[in-house]
Coordinates of C-alpha atoms and ligand atoms in Angstrom, one line a residue:
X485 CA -20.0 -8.1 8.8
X486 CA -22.1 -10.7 6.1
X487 CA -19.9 -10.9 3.5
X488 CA -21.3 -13.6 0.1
X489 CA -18.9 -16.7 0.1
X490 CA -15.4 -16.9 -1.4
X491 CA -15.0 -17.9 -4.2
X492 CA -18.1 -17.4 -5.9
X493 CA -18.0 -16.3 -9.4
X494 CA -20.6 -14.4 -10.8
X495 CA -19.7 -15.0 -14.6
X496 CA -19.3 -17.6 -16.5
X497 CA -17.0 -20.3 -16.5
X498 CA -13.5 -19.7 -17.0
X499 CA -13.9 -16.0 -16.3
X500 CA -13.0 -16.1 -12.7
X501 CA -9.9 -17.2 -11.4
X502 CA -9.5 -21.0 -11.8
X503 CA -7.6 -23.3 -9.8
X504 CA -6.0 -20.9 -7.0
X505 CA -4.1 -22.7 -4.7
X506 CA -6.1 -23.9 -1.7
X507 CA -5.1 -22.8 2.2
X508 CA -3.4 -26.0 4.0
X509 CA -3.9 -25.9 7.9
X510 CA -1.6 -23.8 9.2
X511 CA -0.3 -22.1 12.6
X512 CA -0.3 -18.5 12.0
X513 CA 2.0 -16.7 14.9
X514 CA 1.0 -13.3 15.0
X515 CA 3.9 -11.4 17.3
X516 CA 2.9 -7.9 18.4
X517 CA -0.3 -10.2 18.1
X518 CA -2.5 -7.8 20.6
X519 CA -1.2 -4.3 18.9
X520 CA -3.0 -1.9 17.4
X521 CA -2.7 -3.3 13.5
X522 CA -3.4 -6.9 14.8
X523 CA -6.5 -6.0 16.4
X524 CA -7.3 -3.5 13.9
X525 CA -6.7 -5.2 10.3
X526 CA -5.3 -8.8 10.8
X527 CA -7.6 -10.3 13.1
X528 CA -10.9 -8.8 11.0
X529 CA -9.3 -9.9 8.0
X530 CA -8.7 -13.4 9.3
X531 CA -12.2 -13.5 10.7
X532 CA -14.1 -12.5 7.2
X533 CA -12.4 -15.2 5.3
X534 CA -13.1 -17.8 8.1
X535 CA -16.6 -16.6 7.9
X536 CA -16.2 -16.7 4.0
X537 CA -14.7 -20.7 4.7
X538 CA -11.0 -20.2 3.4
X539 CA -9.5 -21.2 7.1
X540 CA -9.3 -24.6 7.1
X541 CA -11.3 -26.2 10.4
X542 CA -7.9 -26.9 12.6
X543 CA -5.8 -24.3 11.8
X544 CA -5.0 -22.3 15.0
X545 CA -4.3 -18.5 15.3
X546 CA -1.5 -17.6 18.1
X547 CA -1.2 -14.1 19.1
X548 CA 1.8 -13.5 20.3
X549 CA 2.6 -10.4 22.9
X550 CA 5.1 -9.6 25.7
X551 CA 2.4 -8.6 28.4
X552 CA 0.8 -11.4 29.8
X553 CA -2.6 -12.4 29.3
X554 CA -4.9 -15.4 29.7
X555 CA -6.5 -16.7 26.7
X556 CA -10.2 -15.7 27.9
X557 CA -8.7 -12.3 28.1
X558 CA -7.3 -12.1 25.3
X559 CA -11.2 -13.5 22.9
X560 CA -12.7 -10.9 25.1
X561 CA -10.5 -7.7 24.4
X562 CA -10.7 -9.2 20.2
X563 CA -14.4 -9.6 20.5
X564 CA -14.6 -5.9 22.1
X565 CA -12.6 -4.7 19.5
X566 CA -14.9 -6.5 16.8
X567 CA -18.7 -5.4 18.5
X568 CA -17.5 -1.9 18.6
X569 CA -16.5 -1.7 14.6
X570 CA -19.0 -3.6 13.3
X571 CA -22.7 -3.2 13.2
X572 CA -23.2 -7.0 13.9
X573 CA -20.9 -9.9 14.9
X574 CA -22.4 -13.3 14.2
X575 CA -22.4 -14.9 17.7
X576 CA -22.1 -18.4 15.6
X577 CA -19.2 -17.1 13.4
X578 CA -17.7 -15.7 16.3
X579 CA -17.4 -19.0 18.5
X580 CA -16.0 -20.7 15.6
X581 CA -13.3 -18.2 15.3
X582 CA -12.6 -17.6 18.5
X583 CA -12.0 -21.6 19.3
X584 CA -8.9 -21.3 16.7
X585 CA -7.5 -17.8 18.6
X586 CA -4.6 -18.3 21.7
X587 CA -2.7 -16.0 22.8
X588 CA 0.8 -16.4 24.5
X589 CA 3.4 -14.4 26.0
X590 CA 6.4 -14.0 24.2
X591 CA 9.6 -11.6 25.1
X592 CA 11.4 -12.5 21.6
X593 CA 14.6 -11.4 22.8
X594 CA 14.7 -13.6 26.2
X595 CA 15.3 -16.8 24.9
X596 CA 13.8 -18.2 28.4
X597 CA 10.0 -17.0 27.6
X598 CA 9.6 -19.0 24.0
X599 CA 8.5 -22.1 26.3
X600 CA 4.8 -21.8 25.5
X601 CA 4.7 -21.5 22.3
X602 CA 7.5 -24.2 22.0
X603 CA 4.9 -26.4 23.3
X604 CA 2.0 -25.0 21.6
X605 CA 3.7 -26.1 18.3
X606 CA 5.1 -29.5 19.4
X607 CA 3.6 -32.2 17.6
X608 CA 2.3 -30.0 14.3
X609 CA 5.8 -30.3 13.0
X610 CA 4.0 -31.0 9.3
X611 CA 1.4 -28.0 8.9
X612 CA 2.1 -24.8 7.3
X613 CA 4.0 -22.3 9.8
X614 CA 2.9 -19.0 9.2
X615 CA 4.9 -15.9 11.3
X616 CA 3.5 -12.4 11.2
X617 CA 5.6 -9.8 12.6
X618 CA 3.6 -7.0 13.3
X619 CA 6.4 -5.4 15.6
X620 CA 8.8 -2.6 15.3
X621 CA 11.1 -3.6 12.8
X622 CA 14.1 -4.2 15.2
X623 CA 12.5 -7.2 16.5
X624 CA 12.4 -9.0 13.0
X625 CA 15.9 -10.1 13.2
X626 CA 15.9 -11.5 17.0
X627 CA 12.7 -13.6 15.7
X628 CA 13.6 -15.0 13.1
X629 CA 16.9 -15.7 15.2
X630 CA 14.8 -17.1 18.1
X631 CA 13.2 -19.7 15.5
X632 CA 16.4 -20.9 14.9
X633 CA 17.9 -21.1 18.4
X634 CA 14.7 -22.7 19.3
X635 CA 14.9 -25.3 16.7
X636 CA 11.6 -24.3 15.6
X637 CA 12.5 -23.7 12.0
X638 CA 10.8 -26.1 9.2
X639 CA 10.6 -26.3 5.6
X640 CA 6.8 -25.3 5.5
X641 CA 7.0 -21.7 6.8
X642 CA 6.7 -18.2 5.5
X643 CA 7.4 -15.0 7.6
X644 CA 5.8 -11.9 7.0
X645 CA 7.3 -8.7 7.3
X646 CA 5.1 -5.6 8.0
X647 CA 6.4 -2.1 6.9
X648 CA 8.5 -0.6 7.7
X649 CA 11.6 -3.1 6.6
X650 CA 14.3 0.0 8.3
X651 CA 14.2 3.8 7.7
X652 CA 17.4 3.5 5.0
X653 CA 19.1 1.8 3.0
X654 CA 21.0 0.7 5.2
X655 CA 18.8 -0.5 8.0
X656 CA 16.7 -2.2 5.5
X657 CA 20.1 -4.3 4.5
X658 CA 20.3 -5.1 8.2
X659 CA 17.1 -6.0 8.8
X660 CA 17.0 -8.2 5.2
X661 CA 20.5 -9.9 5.9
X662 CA 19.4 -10.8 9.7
X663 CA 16.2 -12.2 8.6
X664 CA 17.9 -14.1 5.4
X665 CA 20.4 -15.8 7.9
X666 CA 17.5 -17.9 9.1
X667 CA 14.5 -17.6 6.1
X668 CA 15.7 -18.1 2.5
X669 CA 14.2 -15.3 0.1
X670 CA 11.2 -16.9 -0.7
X671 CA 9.6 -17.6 2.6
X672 CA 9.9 -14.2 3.3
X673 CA 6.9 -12.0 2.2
X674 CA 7.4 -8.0 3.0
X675 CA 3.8 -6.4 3.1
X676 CA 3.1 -3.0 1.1
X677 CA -0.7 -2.8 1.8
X678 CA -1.3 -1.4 -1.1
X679 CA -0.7 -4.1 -2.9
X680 CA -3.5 -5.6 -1.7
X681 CA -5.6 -3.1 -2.8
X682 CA -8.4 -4.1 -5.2
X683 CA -7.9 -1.0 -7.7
X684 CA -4.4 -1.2 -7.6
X685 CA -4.9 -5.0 -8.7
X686 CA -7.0 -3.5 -11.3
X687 CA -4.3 -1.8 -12.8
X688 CA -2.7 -4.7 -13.7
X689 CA -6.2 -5.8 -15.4
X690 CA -6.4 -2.8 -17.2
X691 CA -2.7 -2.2 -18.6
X692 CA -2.6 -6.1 -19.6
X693 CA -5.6 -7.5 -20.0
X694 CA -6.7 -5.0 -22.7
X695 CA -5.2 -4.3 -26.0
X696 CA -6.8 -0.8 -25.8
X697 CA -4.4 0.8 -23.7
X698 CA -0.8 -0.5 -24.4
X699 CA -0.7 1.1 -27.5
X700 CA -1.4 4.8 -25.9
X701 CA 0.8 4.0 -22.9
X702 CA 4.2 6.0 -23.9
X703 CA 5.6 9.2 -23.9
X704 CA 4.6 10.1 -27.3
X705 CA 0.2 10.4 -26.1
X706 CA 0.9 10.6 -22.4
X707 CA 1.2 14.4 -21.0
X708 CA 2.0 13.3 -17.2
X709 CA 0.9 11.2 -14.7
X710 CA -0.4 12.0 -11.4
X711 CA -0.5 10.0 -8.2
X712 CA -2.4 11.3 -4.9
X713 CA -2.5 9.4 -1.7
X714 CA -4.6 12.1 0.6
X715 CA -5.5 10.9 4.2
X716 CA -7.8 13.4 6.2
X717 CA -6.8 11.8 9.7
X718 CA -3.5 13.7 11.2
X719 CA -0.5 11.7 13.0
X720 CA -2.6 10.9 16.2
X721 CA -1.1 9.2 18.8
X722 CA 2.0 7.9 16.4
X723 CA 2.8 11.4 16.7
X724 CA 6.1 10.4 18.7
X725 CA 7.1 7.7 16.2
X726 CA 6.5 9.6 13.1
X727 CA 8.5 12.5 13.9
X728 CA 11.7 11.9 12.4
X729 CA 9.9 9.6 9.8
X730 CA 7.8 11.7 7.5
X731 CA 5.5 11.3 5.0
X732 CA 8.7 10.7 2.4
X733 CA 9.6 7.6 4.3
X734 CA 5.9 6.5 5.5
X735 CA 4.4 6.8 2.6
X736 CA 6.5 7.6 -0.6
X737 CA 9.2 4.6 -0.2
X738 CA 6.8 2.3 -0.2
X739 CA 2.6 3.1 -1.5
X740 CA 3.5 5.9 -4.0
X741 CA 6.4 4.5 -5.2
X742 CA 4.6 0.8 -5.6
X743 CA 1.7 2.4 -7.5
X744 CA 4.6 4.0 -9.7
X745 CA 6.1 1.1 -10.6
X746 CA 2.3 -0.5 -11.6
X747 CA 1.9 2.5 -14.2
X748 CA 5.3 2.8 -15.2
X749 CA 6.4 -1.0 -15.7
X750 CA 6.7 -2.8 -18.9
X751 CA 4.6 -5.9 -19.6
X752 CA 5.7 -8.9 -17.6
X753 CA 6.1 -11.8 -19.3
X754 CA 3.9 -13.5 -16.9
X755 CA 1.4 -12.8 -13.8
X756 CA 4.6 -15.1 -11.8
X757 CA 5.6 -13.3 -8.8
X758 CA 9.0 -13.1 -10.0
X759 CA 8.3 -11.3 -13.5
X760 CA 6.4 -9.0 -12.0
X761 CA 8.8 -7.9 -9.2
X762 CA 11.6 -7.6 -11.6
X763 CA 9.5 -5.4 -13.9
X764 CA 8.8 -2.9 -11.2
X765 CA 12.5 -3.4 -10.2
X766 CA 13.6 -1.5 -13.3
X767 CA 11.1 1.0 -12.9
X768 CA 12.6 1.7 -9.8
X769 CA 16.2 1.3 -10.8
X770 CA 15.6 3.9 -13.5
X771 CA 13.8 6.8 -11.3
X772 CA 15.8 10.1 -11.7
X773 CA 18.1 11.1 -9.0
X774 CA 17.3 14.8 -7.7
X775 CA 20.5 16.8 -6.7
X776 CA 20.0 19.4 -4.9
X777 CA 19.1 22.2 -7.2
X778 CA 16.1 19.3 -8.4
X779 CA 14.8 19.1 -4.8
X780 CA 14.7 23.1 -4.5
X781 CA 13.0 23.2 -7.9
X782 CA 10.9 19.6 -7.6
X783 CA 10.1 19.0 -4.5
X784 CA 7.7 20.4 -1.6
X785 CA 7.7 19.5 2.1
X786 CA 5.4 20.8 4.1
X787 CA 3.5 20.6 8.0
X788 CA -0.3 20.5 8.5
X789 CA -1.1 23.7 10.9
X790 CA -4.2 23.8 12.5
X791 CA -7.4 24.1 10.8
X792 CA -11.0 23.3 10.6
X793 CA -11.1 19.3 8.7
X794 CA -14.7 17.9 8.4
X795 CA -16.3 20.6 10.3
X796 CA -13.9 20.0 13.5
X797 CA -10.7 21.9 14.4
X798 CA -7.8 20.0 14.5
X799 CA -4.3 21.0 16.2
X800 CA -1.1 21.4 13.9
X801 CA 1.4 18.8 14.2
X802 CA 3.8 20.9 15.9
X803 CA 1.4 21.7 18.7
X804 CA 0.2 17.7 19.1
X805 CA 4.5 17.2 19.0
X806 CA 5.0 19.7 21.5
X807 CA 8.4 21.0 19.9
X808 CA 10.2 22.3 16.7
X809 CA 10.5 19.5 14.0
X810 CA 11.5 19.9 10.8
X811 CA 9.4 16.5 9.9
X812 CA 7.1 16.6 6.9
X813 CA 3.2 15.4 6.9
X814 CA 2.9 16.4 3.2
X815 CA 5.4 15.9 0.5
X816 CA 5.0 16.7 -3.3
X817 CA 7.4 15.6 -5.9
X818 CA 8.1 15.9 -9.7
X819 CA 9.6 12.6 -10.5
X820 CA 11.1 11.4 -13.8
X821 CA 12.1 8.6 -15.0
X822 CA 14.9 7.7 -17.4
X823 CA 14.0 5.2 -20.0
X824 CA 12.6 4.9 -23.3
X825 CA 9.2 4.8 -22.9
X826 CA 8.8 7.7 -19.9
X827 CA 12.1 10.1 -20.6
X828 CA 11.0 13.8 -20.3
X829 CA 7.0 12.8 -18.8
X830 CA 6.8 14.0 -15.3
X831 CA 5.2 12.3 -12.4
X832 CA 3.9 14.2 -9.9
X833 CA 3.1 12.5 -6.3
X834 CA 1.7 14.0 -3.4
X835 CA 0.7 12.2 0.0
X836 CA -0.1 14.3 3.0
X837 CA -2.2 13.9 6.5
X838 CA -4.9 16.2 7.2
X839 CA -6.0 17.2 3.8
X840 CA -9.4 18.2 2.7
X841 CA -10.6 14.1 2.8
X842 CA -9.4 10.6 2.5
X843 CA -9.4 10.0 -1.2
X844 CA -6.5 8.6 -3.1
X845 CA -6.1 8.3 -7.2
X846 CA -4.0 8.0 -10.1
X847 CA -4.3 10.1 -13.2
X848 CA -3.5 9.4 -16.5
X849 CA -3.4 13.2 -18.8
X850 CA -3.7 12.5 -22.2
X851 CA -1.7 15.2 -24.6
X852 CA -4.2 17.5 -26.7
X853 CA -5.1 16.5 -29.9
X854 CA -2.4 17.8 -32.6
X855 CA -5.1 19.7 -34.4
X856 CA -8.2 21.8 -33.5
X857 CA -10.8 21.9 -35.8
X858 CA -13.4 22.6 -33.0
X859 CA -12.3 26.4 -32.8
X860 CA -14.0 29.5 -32.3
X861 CA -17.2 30.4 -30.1
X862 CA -17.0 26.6 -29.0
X863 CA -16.1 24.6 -25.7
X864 CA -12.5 23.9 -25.6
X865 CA -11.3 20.5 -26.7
X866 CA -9.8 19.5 -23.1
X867 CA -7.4 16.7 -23.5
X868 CA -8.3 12.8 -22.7
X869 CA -8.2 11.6 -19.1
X870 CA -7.8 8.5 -17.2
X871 CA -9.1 8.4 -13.7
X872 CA -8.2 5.3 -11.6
X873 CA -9.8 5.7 -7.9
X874 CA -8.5 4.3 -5.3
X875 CA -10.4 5.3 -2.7
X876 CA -12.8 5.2 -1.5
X877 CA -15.5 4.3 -4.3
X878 CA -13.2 2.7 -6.4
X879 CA -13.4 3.2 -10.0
X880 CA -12.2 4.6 -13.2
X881 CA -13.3 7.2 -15.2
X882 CA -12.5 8.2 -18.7
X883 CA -13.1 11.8 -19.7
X884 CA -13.6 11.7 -23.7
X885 CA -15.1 14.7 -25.4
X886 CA -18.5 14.7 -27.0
X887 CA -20.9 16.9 -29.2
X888 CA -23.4 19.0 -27.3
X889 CA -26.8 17.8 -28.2
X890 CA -28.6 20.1 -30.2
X891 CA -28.5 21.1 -33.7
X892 CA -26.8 24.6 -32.8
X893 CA -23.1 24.3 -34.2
X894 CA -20.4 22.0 -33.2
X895 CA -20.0 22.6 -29.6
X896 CA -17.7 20.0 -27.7
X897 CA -18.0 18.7 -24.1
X898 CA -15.9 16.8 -21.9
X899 CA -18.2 13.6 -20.9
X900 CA -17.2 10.5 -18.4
X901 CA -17.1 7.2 -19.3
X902 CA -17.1 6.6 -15.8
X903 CA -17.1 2.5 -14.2
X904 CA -18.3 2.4 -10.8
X905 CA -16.9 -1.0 -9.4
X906 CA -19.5 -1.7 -6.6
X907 CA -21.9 -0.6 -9.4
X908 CA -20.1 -3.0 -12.0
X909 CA -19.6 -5.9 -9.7
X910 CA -22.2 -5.4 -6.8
X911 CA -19.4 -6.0 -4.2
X912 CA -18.2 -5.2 -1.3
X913 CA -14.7 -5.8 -1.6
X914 CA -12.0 -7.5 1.1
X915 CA -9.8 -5.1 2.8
X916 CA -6.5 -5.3 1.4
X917 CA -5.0 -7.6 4.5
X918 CA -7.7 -10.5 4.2
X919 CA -6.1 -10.5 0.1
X920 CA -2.4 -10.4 1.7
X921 CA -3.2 -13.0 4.3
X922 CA -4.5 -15.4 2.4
X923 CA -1.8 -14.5 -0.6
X924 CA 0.8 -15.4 2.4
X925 CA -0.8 -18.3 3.8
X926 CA -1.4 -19.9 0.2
X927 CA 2.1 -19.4 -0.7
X928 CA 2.0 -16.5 -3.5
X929 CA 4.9 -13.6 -2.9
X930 CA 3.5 -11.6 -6.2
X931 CA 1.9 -9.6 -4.1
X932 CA 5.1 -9.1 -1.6
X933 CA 8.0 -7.0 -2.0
X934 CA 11.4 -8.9 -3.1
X935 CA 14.5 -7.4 -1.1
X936 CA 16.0 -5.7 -3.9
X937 CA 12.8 -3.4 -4.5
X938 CA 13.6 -2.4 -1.1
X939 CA 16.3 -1.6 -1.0
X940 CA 16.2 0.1 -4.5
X941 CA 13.2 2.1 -3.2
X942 CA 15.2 3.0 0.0
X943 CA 18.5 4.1 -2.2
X944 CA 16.1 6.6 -4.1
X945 CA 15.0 8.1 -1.1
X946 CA 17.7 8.3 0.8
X947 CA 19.0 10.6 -1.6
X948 CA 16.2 12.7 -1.9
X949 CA 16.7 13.3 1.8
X950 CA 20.1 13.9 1.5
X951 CA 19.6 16.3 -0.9
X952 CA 16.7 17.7 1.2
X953 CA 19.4 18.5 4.1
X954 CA 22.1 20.2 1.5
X955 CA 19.6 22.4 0.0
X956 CA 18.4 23.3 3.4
X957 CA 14.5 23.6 1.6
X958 CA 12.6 25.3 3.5
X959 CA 9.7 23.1 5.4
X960 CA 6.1 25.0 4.3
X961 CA 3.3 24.9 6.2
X962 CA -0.8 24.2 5.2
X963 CA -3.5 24.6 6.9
X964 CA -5.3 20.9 8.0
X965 CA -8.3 20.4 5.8
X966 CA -6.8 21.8 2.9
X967 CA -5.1 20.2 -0.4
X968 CA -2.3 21.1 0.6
X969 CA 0.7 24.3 0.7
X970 CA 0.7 26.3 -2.3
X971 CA 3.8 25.7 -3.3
X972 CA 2.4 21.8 -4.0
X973 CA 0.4 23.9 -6.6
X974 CA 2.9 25.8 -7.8
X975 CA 5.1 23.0 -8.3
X976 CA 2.5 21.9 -11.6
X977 CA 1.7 25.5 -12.1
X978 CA 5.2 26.0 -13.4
X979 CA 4.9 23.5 -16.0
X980 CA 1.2 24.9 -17.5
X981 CA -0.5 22.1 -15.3
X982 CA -2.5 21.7 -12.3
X983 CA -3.5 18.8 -10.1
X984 CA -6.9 17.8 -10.9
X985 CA -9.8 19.3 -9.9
X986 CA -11.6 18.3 -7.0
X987 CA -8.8 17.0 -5.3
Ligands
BG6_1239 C1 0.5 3.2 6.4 C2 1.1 4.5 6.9 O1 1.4 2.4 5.7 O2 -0.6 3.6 5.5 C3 0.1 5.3 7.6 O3 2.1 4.1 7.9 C4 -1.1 5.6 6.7 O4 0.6 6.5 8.1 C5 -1.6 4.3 6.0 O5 -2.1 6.2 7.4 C6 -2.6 4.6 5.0 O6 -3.2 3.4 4.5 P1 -4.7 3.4 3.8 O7 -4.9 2.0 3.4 O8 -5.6 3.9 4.9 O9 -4.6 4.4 2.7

């Protein structure tokens, strides 16, 4: 779990990140505080930058949950749930943490059972108050309601919102307007992991912090754009939950679409939260609706059935659901997008459980050069690629071509310019929730969703499902441990293109 201190900057002055805003003490309420994504992701996170000293020494940790537990109960099933992930838990690093973590027994919709924490809070009226709501997302509007009732609302708070904010439109607005009748717009922060990630940060760096690209980044140079998000793990025990949810909604609204928006968006005229949100905005705002006769030509949806992934057989999802469902755990989409810089330059996205292995990228495809001069008996001259890895082993890579060594003709071959970022940087890197709890406890919503992204998102999708329904498109089927149906490949086959190789 040794992780080098916060902070540190390897380079010289001025290159890293000066003057980030310092954590103030703060009471951070986790509810759903002894679920799976607390115990998984939010309570490691929180423990690594304590270890890494960003918690400030009496800031205090409440997990929130509606069984009932005592509080040695609690630090033992955390500390269980830490020795059995890690190779090593520092027993030192360990006490300190634990002496910030409570738990407390919270039904949020029976206003009788918000005594304990009432009191917990009473007399720390001035720190930061921090609200996580790791729940199902009809809970977010009786919490932030509860706050209010309970006259524990202050002006130093922030509520988090983990995904998903609804299923729809619709739900999202419901969800957004209960919560907003409590928490103005900017103490609310709505997670999208993936924002957090450190390669998808990158791509900030690398559109806007170097001249090289900008210039190439346009319709004119770019052939198309691809985005894969590939998890080898199937539905698992979410299997009830996620039927009736789909990869569309699980994973397009929100990841793909986000990562979109980061290749697709115009300069920002600042790194504010607010220029940056309203960039991606229009990015979504200008996505192409698909009718119905898009969906049957630019769309797949698809089913893992079983097969061998990693050496092991796995189940289909029908046979782990147990019944027919027409819910997707692949999708695959040809998506355009209607402004001046994109118009007529496809992106194709694909996310899907079960595939060959966990591995998730963005590619860039370069248009041929106009003119070959390197005909004949030699190599093709393949067009220029950008690779960004997501992950794992994140990285880029750009394929240039080269001259075969040797004084035999002009022979051409592709090469990578390839940058390793644990090579580059030597770093381990903080899983994406240490970045967004530290972004949320400091007080910095770039890295947040603003409602109308949303709710744009949702719009965009909805109608892609409704379309879905009237076209009555067939659902395919792959086998798990593949890359997916064929019709995913057909879908770039079509155009003269295939996803790239390898993945
Ligand atoms: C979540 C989805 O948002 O992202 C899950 O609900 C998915 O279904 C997960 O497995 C993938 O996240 P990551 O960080 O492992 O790529």
């Amino acid at each position: 779990m040794g992780r080098g201190p916060a902070n540190q900057c390897p380079f010289p002055p001025g290159v890293c990140m000066a003057g980030l805003k310092p954590v103030e003490e703060f009471d951070l309420l986790i509810f759903g505080g002894a679920g799976d994504l607390s115990l998984r992701k939010l309570l490691p996170a929180l423990f690594h930058r304590d270890g890494a000293g960003q918690l400030p020494p009496g800031s205090r940790i409440f997990a929130i949950g509606r069984n009932a537990m005592a509080r040695d109960d609690f630090q033992s099933l955390v500390k269980g749930t830490f020795e059995a992930r890690f190779p090593t838990l520092p027993e030192d690093q360990w006490r300190s943490f634990s002496a910030r973590l409570h738990y407390l027994n919270l039904n949020a919709e029976n206003s009788s059972t918000w005594g304990d924490l009432k009191t917990a809070l009473e007399g720390h009226d001035d720190r930061l108050r921090a609200i996580y709501l790791a729940t199902p997302p009809h809970l977010f509007g009786p919490i932030a309601k509860g706050f209010y009732e309970q006259q524990l609302l202050s002006n130093n708070m922030r509520i988090v919102l983990e995904k998903p904010v609804g299923h729809d439109e619709a739900s999202a607005r419901e969800i957004n307007d209960e919560v907003g009748t409590y928490f103005p717009e900017n103490q609310i922060y709505r997670i999208d992991h993936y924002l957090g990630k450190e390669t998808v940060q990158n791509l900030l760096a690398l559109r806007f912090g170097n001249a090289l690209f900008e210039p190439l980044w346009r319709r004119e140079v770019i052939d198309h754009v691809q985005i894969t998000v590939a998890e080898d793990l199937g539905v698992g025990n979410r299997v009830g939950y996620y039927d009736g949810i789909g990869a569309l909604r699980d994973m397009v609204q929100n990841h793909l679409l986000q990562l979109l928006c980061l290749v697709a968006m115009e300069p920002p005229s600042s790194l504010d939260d607010d220029a940056v949100r309203d960039e991606k905005l229009k990015v979504l705002r200008a996505l192409k609706p698909m009718s119905e006769a898009d969906v049957r030509a630019h769309s797949v949806r698809a089913q893992y059935a079983s097969g061998a992934v990693g050496g092991t057989v796995v189940p289909g999802f029908l046979e782990e659901l147990g019944k027919a469902s027409t819910t997707e755990t692949f999708v695959a989409l040809k998506v355009g997008i209607e402004n001046w810089r994109w118009s007529g330059i496809p992106f194709y996205l694909r996310t899907g459980k079960r595939m060959a292995r966990k591995h998730s990228e963005i590619v860039i495809q370069f248009k041929p050069v106009p003119h070959a001069i390197f005909d004949g008996a030699h190599y093709d001259t393949l067009p220029n690629q950008l690779l960004i890895q997501l992950q794992p082993n994140e990285g880029m890579k750009l394929t240039i071509m080269a001259k075969r060594p040797g004084s035999e003709g002009f022979s051409l071959l592709p090469v990578d310019l390839d940058l390793s970022f644990e090579k580059a940087f030597g770093a381990a890197y903080p899983d994406a929730y240490e970045r967004l709890l530290i972004e949320a406890l400091r007080g910095n919503p770039a890295l947040f969703m603003r409602r109308d992204e949303i709710e744009t998102a949702w719009r965009w999708t909805d109608q892609l499902i409704s379309a879905w329904e009237g076209s009555r498109q067939k659902v395919d089927s792959y086998v798990a441990g593949s890359w997916g149906p064929t019709s995913a490949s057909l879908l770039l086959d079509r155009d003269g293109r295939s996803w790239r190789a390898g993945s």
